XYZ file of C-alpha atoms in Angstrom:
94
model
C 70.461 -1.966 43.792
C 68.851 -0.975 47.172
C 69.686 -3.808 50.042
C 67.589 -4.187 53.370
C 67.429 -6.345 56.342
C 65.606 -9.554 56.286
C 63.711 -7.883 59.770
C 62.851 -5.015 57.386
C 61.567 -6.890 54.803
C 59.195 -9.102 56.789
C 57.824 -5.615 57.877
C 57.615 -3.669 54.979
C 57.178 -6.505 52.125
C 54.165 -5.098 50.373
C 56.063 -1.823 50.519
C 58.973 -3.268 48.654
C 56.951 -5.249 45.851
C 55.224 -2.118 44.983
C 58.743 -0.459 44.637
C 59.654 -2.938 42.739
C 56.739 -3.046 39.908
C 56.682 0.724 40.179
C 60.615 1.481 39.691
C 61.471 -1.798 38.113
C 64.066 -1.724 41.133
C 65.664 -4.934 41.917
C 66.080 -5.213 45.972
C 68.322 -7.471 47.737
C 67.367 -8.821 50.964
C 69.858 -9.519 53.522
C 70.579 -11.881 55.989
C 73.079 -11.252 59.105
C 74.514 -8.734 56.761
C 75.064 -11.152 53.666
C 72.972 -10.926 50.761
C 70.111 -13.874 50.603
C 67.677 -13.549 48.290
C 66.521 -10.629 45.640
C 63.255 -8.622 45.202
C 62.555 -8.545 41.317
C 59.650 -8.421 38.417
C 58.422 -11.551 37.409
C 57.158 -9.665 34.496
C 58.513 -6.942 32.452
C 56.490 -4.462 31.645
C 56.020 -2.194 28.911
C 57.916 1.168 28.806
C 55.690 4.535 28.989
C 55.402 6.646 26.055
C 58.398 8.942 28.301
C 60.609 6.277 28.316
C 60.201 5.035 24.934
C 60.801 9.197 23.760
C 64.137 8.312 25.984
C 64.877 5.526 24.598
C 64.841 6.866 21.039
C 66.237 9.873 21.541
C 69.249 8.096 22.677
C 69.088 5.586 19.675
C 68.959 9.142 17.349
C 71.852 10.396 19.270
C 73.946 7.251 18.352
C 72.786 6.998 14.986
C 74.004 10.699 14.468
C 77.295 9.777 16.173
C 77.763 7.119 14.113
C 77.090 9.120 10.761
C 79.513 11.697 11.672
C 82.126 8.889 12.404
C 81.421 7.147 9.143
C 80.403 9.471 6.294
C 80.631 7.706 3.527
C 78.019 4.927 4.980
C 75.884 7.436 4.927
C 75.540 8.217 1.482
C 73.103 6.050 -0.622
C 73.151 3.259 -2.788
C 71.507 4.572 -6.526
C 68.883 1.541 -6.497
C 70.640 0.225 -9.913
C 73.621 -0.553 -8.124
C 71.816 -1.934 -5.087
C 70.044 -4.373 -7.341
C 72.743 -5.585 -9.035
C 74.380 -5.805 -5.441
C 71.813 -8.340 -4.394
C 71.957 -10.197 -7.877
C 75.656 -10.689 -7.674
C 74.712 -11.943 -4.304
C 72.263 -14.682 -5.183
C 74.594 -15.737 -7.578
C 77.330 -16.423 -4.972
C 74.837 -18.844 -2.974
C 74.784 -20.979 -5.910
């Protein structure tokens, strides 16, 4: 978190607002040194298609981190035993 001088600010506010909504940056404005108020989105937006393929790449790399950790979660469930799974489960709500 970038921090900047109130006399700063008051010169370069446009600046910073477009840094923020570009970089989703939050900015701290200070005041004799002391932190006062902060710079932030009022609205978040909607990752780009680069940072979604980020974001699920990293999700895939934990999911395959996890499955190595935990092999036998990762076999499946033969969908005979899975049903009768879930029917032994309604039956315990009753």
């Amino acid at each position: 978190m970038r921090e900047v001088p109130l006399y700063e600010a008051k010169n370069r506010l446009s600046a910073l607002i477009q840094d923020v909504i570009d970089t989703g940056e939050e900015i701290v404005i200070t005041r004799h040194g002391q932190p006062a108020v902060k710079l932030s989105r009022a609205v978040r937006r909607r990752p780009t298609p680069e940072e979604w393929a980020r974001i699920w790449a990293e999700i895939d790399a934990r999911n395959t981190e996890w499955v190595k950790a935990h092999p036998e979660a990762a076999k499946p469930i033969p969908w005979a035993e899975l049903r009768k799974m879930m029917r032994d489960e309604e039956h315990d709500d009753e």
